[in-house]
Coordinates of C-alpha atoms and ligand atoms in Angstrom, one line a residue:
M1 CA 2.4 -22.5 -14.0
N2 CA 1.6 -25.5 -11.7
R3 CA -1.8 -27.1 -11.3
F4 CA -4.0 -26.1 -8.6
A5 CA -7.7 -26.3 -7.0
I6 CA -10.3 -23.0 -7.2
A7 CA -12.8 -22.9 -4.0
R8 CA -15.4 -20.3 -4.1
P9 CA -16.1 -19.7 -0.5
R10 CA -19.4 -17.9 0.0
T11 CA -18.2 -16.2 3.3
A12 CA -15.3 -15.1 4.9
E13 CA -15.5 -17.8 7.8
E14 CA -15.6 -20.8 5.0
A15 CA -12.1 -19.2 3.4
S16 CA -10.3 -18.7 6.6
A17 CA -10.8 -22.7 7.3
L18 CA -10.2 -23.6 3.6
L19 CA -6.5 -21.9 4.1
A20 CA -6.6 -24.4 7.1
D21 CA -7.5 -27.4 5.4
G22 CA -4.8 -30.1 6.1
R23 CA -5.7 -31.8 2.6
F24 CA -3.7 -28.5 0.2
A25 CA -0.3 -28.2 1.1
L26 CA -0.4 -24.2 0.6
P27 CA -4.0 -22.5 0.1
V28 CA -3.7 -18.7 -1.3
L29 CA -6.7 -16.5 -0.6
K30 CA -7.2 -15.0 -4.2
A31 CA -9.1 -11.5 -5.0
G32 CA -8.1 -10.0 -8.2
G33 CA -5.3 -11.6 -8.9
M34 CA -3.4 -8.9 -10.0
D35 CA -0.1 -10.0 -7.6
L36 CA -0.8 -13.4 -6.8
L37 CA -1.1 -14.5 -10.5
D38 CA 2.0 -12.5 -11.4
R39 CA 3.9 -14.3 -8.7
M40 CA 2.1 -17.8 -10.3
K41 CA 3.5 -17.0 -13.7
E42 CA 7.2 -16.0 -13.1
G43 CA 6.9 -19.5 -10.2
L44 CA 7.3 -18.1 -7.3
V45 CA 5.1 -19.4 -5.4
E46 CA 2.9 -22.7 -6.5
P47 CA -1.2 -23.0 -4.4
D48 CA -2.2 -26.2 -4.5
L49 CA -5.8 -24.4 -3.9
L50 CA -7.4 -20.6 -4.6
V51 CA -9.4 -19.6 -2.3
D52 CA -11.2 -16.9 -4.7
V53 CA -12.4 -14.3 -2.2
R54 CA -14.5 -12.7 -4.8
S55 CA -17.6 -15.0 -4.5
I56 CA -17.9 -13.5 -0.7
G57 CA -21.4 -12.0 -0.6
S58 CA -20.7 -8.6 1.9
G59 CA -23.4 -6.2 0.9
D60 CA -22.3 -3.0 0.1
A61 CA -19.0 -2.7 -1.3
I62 CA -18.6 0.8 0.6
A63 CA -20.5 2.0 3.3
D64 CA -21.5 4.4 6.0
A65 CA -20.6 2.9 9.5
G66 CA -21.6 5.1 11.8
G67 CA -19.4 8.5 10.5
A68 CA -16.3 6.2 9.2
V69 CA -16.1 4.5 5.9
R70 CA -17.0 0.9 5.7
I71 CA -14.8 -0.8 2.9
A72 CA -15.7 -4.2 2.0
A73 CA -12.0 -5.9 1.7
T74 CA -13.1 -7.4 -2.2
A75 CA -13.7 -3.4 -3.0
T76 CA -11.7 -2.6 -6.3
L77 CA -9.6 0.3 -6.6
A78 CA -11.8 2.0 -9.0
E79 CA -14.9 1.9 -6.7
I80 CA -12.9 3.6 -4.1
A81 CA -11.8 6.3 -6.3
A82 CA -15.3 6.6 -8.0
A83 CA -17.3 6.6 -4.6
R84 CA -18.8 9.5 -3.2
L85 CA -18.6 8.9 0.4
V86 CA -14.8 8.0 0.0
R87 CA -13.8 11.7 -2.0
E88 CA -16.1 13.5 0.2
R89 CA -14.5 11.6 4.0
A90 CA -11.3 10.3 3.0
P91 CA -10.1 12.2 -0.6
A92 CA -6.5 10.9 0.1
L93 CA -7.5 7.4 -0.1
A94 CA -9.9 8.1 -3.5
Q95 CA -6.8 10.0 -5.0
A96 CA -4.4 6.9 -3.9
A97 CA -6.3 4.6 -4.9
A98 CA -7.0 6.5 -8.9
D99 CA -3.9 7.1 -9.1
A100 CA -2.7 3.5 -9.0
A101 CA -1.8 1.8 -12.1
T102 CA -3.7 1.2 -15.1
P103 CA -8.0 1.5 -15.5
Q104 CA -7.6 -2.1 -16.0
V105 CA -5.9 -3.4 -13.1
R106 CA -8.0 -0.8 -10.9
N107 CA -11.3 -2.7 -11.7
A108 CA -9.9 -5.6 -10.8
A109 CA -7.9 -5.0 -8.2
T110 CA -9.2 -5.0 -4.4
I111 CA -8.0 -3.1 -1.2
A112 CA -6.9 -6.3 0.9
G113 CA -5.6 -7.3 -2.3
N114 CA -3.3 -4.1 -2.6
L115 CA -2.3 -4.2 0.7
L116 CA -1.1 -7.5 1.1
Q117 CA 0.4 -7.4 -2.3
R118 CA 4.4 -8.3 -2.6
P119 CA 6.9 -6.4 -3.0
R120 CA 7.7 -5.5 -6.6
C121 CA 11.8 -5.1 -5.8
W122 CA 13.0 -6.7 -9.6
Y123 CA 15.3 -9.2 -8.2
F124 CA 12.7 -10.7 -5.9
R125 CA 9.8 -10.9 -8.8
N126 CA 12.6 -12.9 -11.1
A127 CA 13.2 -16.7 -9.7
Q128 CA 16.9 -16.5 -10.9
F129 CA 17.2 -14.6 -8.3
D130 CA 17.5 -16.3 -4.7
C131 CA 17.7 -13.1 -2.7
L132 CA 17.2 -12.9 0.9
K133 CA 13.8 -12.9 0.8
K134 CA 13.4 -16.1 -0.3
G135 CA 15.8 -17.8 1.8
G136 CA 19.1 -16.8 -0.3
H137 CA 21.9 -15.1 1.2
T138 CA 22.6 -12.0 -0.5
C139 CA 20.4 -8.8 -1.2
F140 CA 21.1 -8.4 -5.2
A141 CA 20.0 -4.6 -4.5
V142 CA 22.8 -3.7 -2.5
E143 CA 24.9 -3.8 -4.9
G144 CA 22.7 -3.6 -8.0
D145 CA 19.7 -1.5 -9.3
N146 CA 17.9 -0.4 -6.5
R147 CA 16.7 3.3 -8.0
Y148 CA 13.2 2.2 -6.7
H149 CA 14.2 1.2 -3.2
A150 CA 14.4 2.3 0.1
I151 CA 15.7 5.1 1.8
F152 CA 14.6 4.5 5.1
G153 CA 13.8 1.0 7.5
G154 CA 15.7 -0.8 4.6
G155 CA 18.3 -3.7 6.0
P156 CA 18.7 -6.5 5.6
C157 CA 16.1 -6.2 2.6
H158 CA 15.7 -2.8 1.4
I159 CA 12.2 -3.1 -0.4
V160 CA 10.0 -0.7 -0.3
H161 CA 6.1 -1.0 0.8
P162 CA 3.8 -1.1 -2.7
S163 CA 0.6 -0.5 -1.4
N164 CA 0.0 3.5 -2.6
L165 CA -3.4 2.8 -0.1
A166 CA -1.6 1.6 3.2
P167 CA 0.2 5.2 3.4
A168 CA -3.5 7.2 2.8
L169 CA -5.0 4.9 5.5
V170 CA -2.2 5.6 7.4
A171 CA -2.9 9.0 7.4
C172 CA -6.0 9.0 7.4
G173 CA -6.6 6.5 10.4
A174 CA -7.9 3.0 9.7
L175 CA -8.7 -0.2 11.1
V176 CA -8.4 -3.5 8.8
H177 CA -11.4 -5.6 10.0
V178 CA -10.6 -10.5 9.8
T179 CA -11.4 -13.4 10.6
G180 CA -10.2 -16.4 11.5
G181 CA -8.0 -15.5 14.1
D182 CA -7.9 -14.3 17.4
R183 CA -9.0 -10.6 17.1
A184 CA -11.4 -8.9 15.1
S185 CA -9.6 -6.1 13.6
I186 CA -5.8 -4.9 13.5
P187 CA -4.8 -0.7 13.1
I188 CA -3.4 -0.3 9.4
E189 CA -0.4 0.7 11.3
A190 CA 0.5 -2.4 12.4
L191 CA -0.6 -4.6 9.8
F192 CA 3.1 -4.5 8.4
H193 CA 6.3 -5.2 9.8
A194 CA 10.0 -4.1 8.7
P195 CA 12.2 -7.0 7.1
D196 CA 14.2 -7.3 11.0
R197 CA 10.9 -8.7 12.0
G198 CA 10.4 -11.6 9.7
I199 CA 12.0 -11.2 6.4
T200 CA 10.0 -13.6 4.1
S201 CA 6.3 -11.8 4.7
E202 CA 5.6 -8.5 5.1
H203 CA 2.2 -8.5 7.1
E204 CA 1.5 -10.1 10.9
L205 CA -1.5 -11.8 9.6
A206 CA -2.1 -15.4 11.2
P207 CA -1.3 -17.9 8.3
A208 CA -6.1 -18.5 8.4
E209 CA -6.8 -14.6 8.8
V210 CA -8.3 -13.1 6.3
V211 CA -9.6 -9.7 6.0
T212 CA -13.1 -8.8 5.8
H213 CA -13.2 -4.9 5.6
V214 CA -11.5 -1.6 6.5
T215 CA -13.1 1.1 8.1
V216 CA -11.4 4.7 7.5
E217 CA -11.8 7.2 10.2
P218 CA -13.5 10.5 8.4
A219 CA -10.4 12.8 7.2
P220 CA -12.2 14.9 4.9
R221 CA -8.9 17.4 4.8
S222 CA -6.6 14.6 3.5
G223 CA -4.6 14.6 0.1
F224 CA -2.4 11.9 -1.8
H225 CA 0.6 12.8 -4.6
A226 CA 2.9 10.2 -6.4
V227 CA 5.7 10.8 -8.1
K228 CA 6.2 8.5 -11.0
A229 CA 9.0 8.5 -13.8
K230 CA 6.0 8.1 -16.0
Q231 CA 2.0 8.7 -15.0
S232 CA 0.4 4.9 -16.3
F233 CA 2.0 1.6 -16.2
D234 CA 4.6 2.3 -13.0
W235 CA 4.5 2.5 -9.7
P236 CA 5.7 5.6 -7.0
L237 CA 9.2 6.8 -7.2
V238 CA 8.1 8.5 -3.8
L239 CA 4.0 9.1 -2.7
A240 CA 3.1 10.9 0.7
A241 CA -0.3 10.8 2.1
V242 CA -1.9 13.9 4.6
A243 CA -4.7 14.5 6.7
V244 CA -4.5 18.3 7.9
T245 CA -7.1 20.2 10.4
V246 CA -6.9 23.8 10.0
E247 CA -7.5 26.3 12.6
G248 CA -7.8 30.2 11.3
G249 CA -6.1 29.8 7.9
A250 CA -2.7 27.8 9.8
I251 CA -2.6 23.7 9.8
A252 CA -3.6 23.1 13.6
A253 CA -2.5 19.4 13.7
A254 CA -0.7 16.7 10.6
R255 CA -0.3 13.0 10.0
V256 CA 1.7 12.4 7.2
C257 CA 2.7 9.4 6.0
A258 CA 5.8 8.6 2.8
G259 CA 5.7 5.6 0.4
A260 CA 7.7 4.0 -1.4
V261 CA 10.4 4.8 0.9
A262 CA 10.5 2.1 3.2
P263 CA 9.6 -1.5 3.3
V264 CA 6.4 -0.5 5.6
P265 CA 3.5 2.8 5.3
W266 CA 6.0 5.3 6.7
R267 CA 5.1 8.2 9.3
L268 CA 7.4 11.0 9.2
P269 CA 6.5 12.8 12.7
R270 CA 9.2 15.4 12.1
V271 CA 7.5 17.2 9.0
E272 CA 4.2 16.4 11.5
A273 CA 5.5 18.7 14.0
A274 CA 6.9 21.2 11.9
L275 CA 3.9 21.3 9.6
R276 CA 2.6 22.9 13.0
G277 CA 1.1 26.8 12.7
V278 CA 2.0 27.0 9.1
R279 CA -0.1 28.3 5.9
P280 CA -1.0 25.8 4.0
D281 CA -0.7 28.6 1.3
D282 CA 3.0 29.7 2.4
D283 CA 5.0 28.0 0.0
A284 CA 8.1 29.2 1.8
A285 CA 7.2 27.9 5.1
L286 CA 5.5 24.4 3.7
R287 CA 8.9 24.2 1.8
A288 CA 11.0 24.3 5.3
A289 CA 8.6 22.0 7.2
C290 CA 8.3 19.6 4.0
S291 CA 11.7 19.1 3.9
R292 CA 12.7 17.9 7.2
A293 CA 11.7 14.8 5.9
T294 CA 14.4 13.8 5.2
E295 CA 16.4 14.1 7.4
S296 CA 17.1 10.3 8.8
A297 CA 17.0 9.5 5.2
R298 CA 19.9 6.7 4.2
P299 CA 19.9 6.5 0.1
M300 CA 21.2 3.3 -1.4
T301 CA 23.5 4.3 -4.6
G302 CA 21.3 4.7 -7.0
N303 CA 18.4 6.3 -4.8
A304 CA 19.6 9.7 -3.5
C305 CA 17.1 11.2 -6.2
K306 CA 14.1 10.4 -3.8
L307 CA 15.6 12.8 -1.1
D308 CA 14.6 15.2 -3.0
L309 CA 10.9 14.3 -4.7
L310 CA 9.7 13.6 -0.9
P311 CA 9.4 16.9 0.5
V312 CA 8.1 17.6 -3.3
A313 CA 5.4 15.4 -3.0
I314 CA 4.7 16.3 0.9
A315 CA 4.1 19.6 0.2
R316 CA 1.8 18.6 -3.0
A317 CA -0.7 16.3 -0.6
V318 CA -0.8 19.1 2.3
R319 CA -1.8 21.9 -0.7
L320 CA -4.2 19.4 -1.9
A321 CA -5.0 18.3 2.0
A322 CA -5.9 21.8 3.1
G323 CA -7.6 22.7 -0.5
V324 CA -5.0 25.2 -1.7
E325 CA -5.0 23.3 -4.8
R326 CA -7.4 20.7 -6.4
A327 CA -6.7 16.3 -7.1
E328 CA -6.7 16.1 -11.3
A329 CA -9.7 14.4 -11.2
D330 CA -11.5 16.8 -9.9
R331 CA -10.4 19.3 -12.0
Ligands
FAD1 C1 1.2 -2.0 -14.4 C2 1.5 -2.6 -12.7 C3 1.2 -1.4 -11.9 C4 0.9 -1.1 -10.9 N1 1.0 -0.1 -10.0 C5 1.0 0.3 -8.5 C6 0.5 1.4 -8.3 O1 1.0 2.2 -8.7 N2 0.7 1.4 -6.8 C7 0.1 0.4 -6.0 O2 -0.6 0.1 -5.2 N3 -0.3 -1.0 -6.9 C8 0.3 -1.0 -8.3 N4 0.4 -2.4 -8.3 C9 -0.4 -3.4 -8.2 C10 -1.9 -3.7 -7.9 O3 -2.4 -2.9 -7.2 C11 -2.1 -4.5 -7.3 O4 -1.4 -5.9 -7.6 C12 -3.4 -5.4 -6.8 O5 -3.9 -3.4 -5.8 C13 -3.7 -6.5 -6.1 O6 -5.0 -6.5 -6.0 P1 -5.6 -7.8 -5.6 O7 -6.8 -7.6 -5.7 O8 -5.6 -8.0 -7.4 O9 -4.6 -9.4 -5.2 P2 -4.3 -10.6 -5.5 O10 -2.8 -10.8 -6.0 O11 -5.8 -11.2 -5.2 O12 -3.9 -11.1 -4.2 C14 -2.5 -10.3 -3.5 C15 -2.4 -10.7 -2.3 O13 -3.2 -10.4 -1.1 C16 -3.6 -11.9 -0.3 N5 -5.4 -11.3 -0.5 C17 -5.9 -11.1 -1.0 N6 -7.3 -10.9 -0.2 C18 -7.1 -10.8 0.6 C19 -8.0 -11.2 1.7 N7 -8.9 -10.9 1.7 N8 -7.3 -11.1 3.0 C20 -6.1 -11.8 3.2 N9 -5.6 -12.2 2.5 C21 -5.8 -11.9 1.1 C22 -3.3 -12.8 -1.1 O14 -3.0 -13.8 -0.7 C23 -2.2 -12.1 -2.3 O15 -1.4 -12.6 -1.3 C24 0.1 -2.1 -10.0 C25 0.3 -3.4 -11.0 C26 0.4 -3.1 -11.7 C27 0.4 -4.6 -12.5
SF4_2 S1 15.7 -5.8 -1.5 FE1 15.1 -7.1 -0.4 S2 13.8 -8.6 -2.1 FE2 14.8 -7.1 -3.7 S3 16.8 -8.5 -3.7 FE3 17.1 -7.0 -1.4 S4 16.3 -9.1 -0.1 FE4 15.3 -9.5 -2.0

């Protein structure tokens, strides 16, 4: 690992000024360090200044904001999973946080770091593979091991967005608040971009922009489900986050966002439309609506199993959202 200095700013504005400080060749924000330090150890990034945002005092990690939930950028996944406010108003987000990684990771990882972590593609994570995303000429996943890669929206790079929290925030509706640029907030869906709109990065933040907090709209009927090869220390093969309104026992409106299937959190409007009028306890109707999820999918050579797994994850998330089934943590 290279040598670097550490700064501990007291405000997000100070953090932003450090990112723009011309005395450093590569100043980088560090939160829990779960993603950044991995990449530094692998030699993928060599910052000469780490700006540790955990020193920023931002009041309560999680608070009420006129009905919405305000979550500080440095709130940990463990805090989000445990917070009563989140569990009541945005259960999909609490379930997404509880499901990610391991207890050790969840105790250190922050919401901003989770949204802005770099992809897990094993060719990207290995310094010996000079792939497209690192300025090379080849996507090694196309002919290589692509079982965790994209089935939607891929090409020329086929990563999946690695965050559990991003699809949950899309399903609930959230704003990401920032400082250091020319705007105060970004809708969560506009935070990310596909590889064809910039292959070397995954998000739309300007170089000196710092996430200060996230506000989440109340979505008390929301749920999240991830399918993994193993339940801990693993990344999902597919995941789904769903928010519904139910009237007279049937779904009146739904927001459905899939994860681990595309380079960005992937809204599924056909499923949203098909879910309208479905009674969440009617298994056959629910399955038929969720099967529409993969109509436009383009699996790679090794990940066709995602076509079977995704509708199952969505159906489970709908059942959790509608209260037909209870989340594991609540049992
Ligand atoms: C074994 C294992 C399993 C995992 N499984 C999952 C999983 O199932 N689901 C999942 O979602 N994640 C999973 N993860 C990833 C983990 O959740 C992330 O690495 C973690 O959330 C990153 O958060 P952090 O605070 O440590 O970020 P850091 O590593 O500190 O930062 C990550 C990035 O965010 C930027 N950043 C941080 N804070 C800000 C800010 N305020 N403003 C702007 N930029 C900022 C940093 O500059 C950096 O580029 C797993 C990790 C491990 C090790
Ligand atoms: S999927 Fe993207 S990150 Fe992975 S090898 Fe291909 S270009 Fe690189």
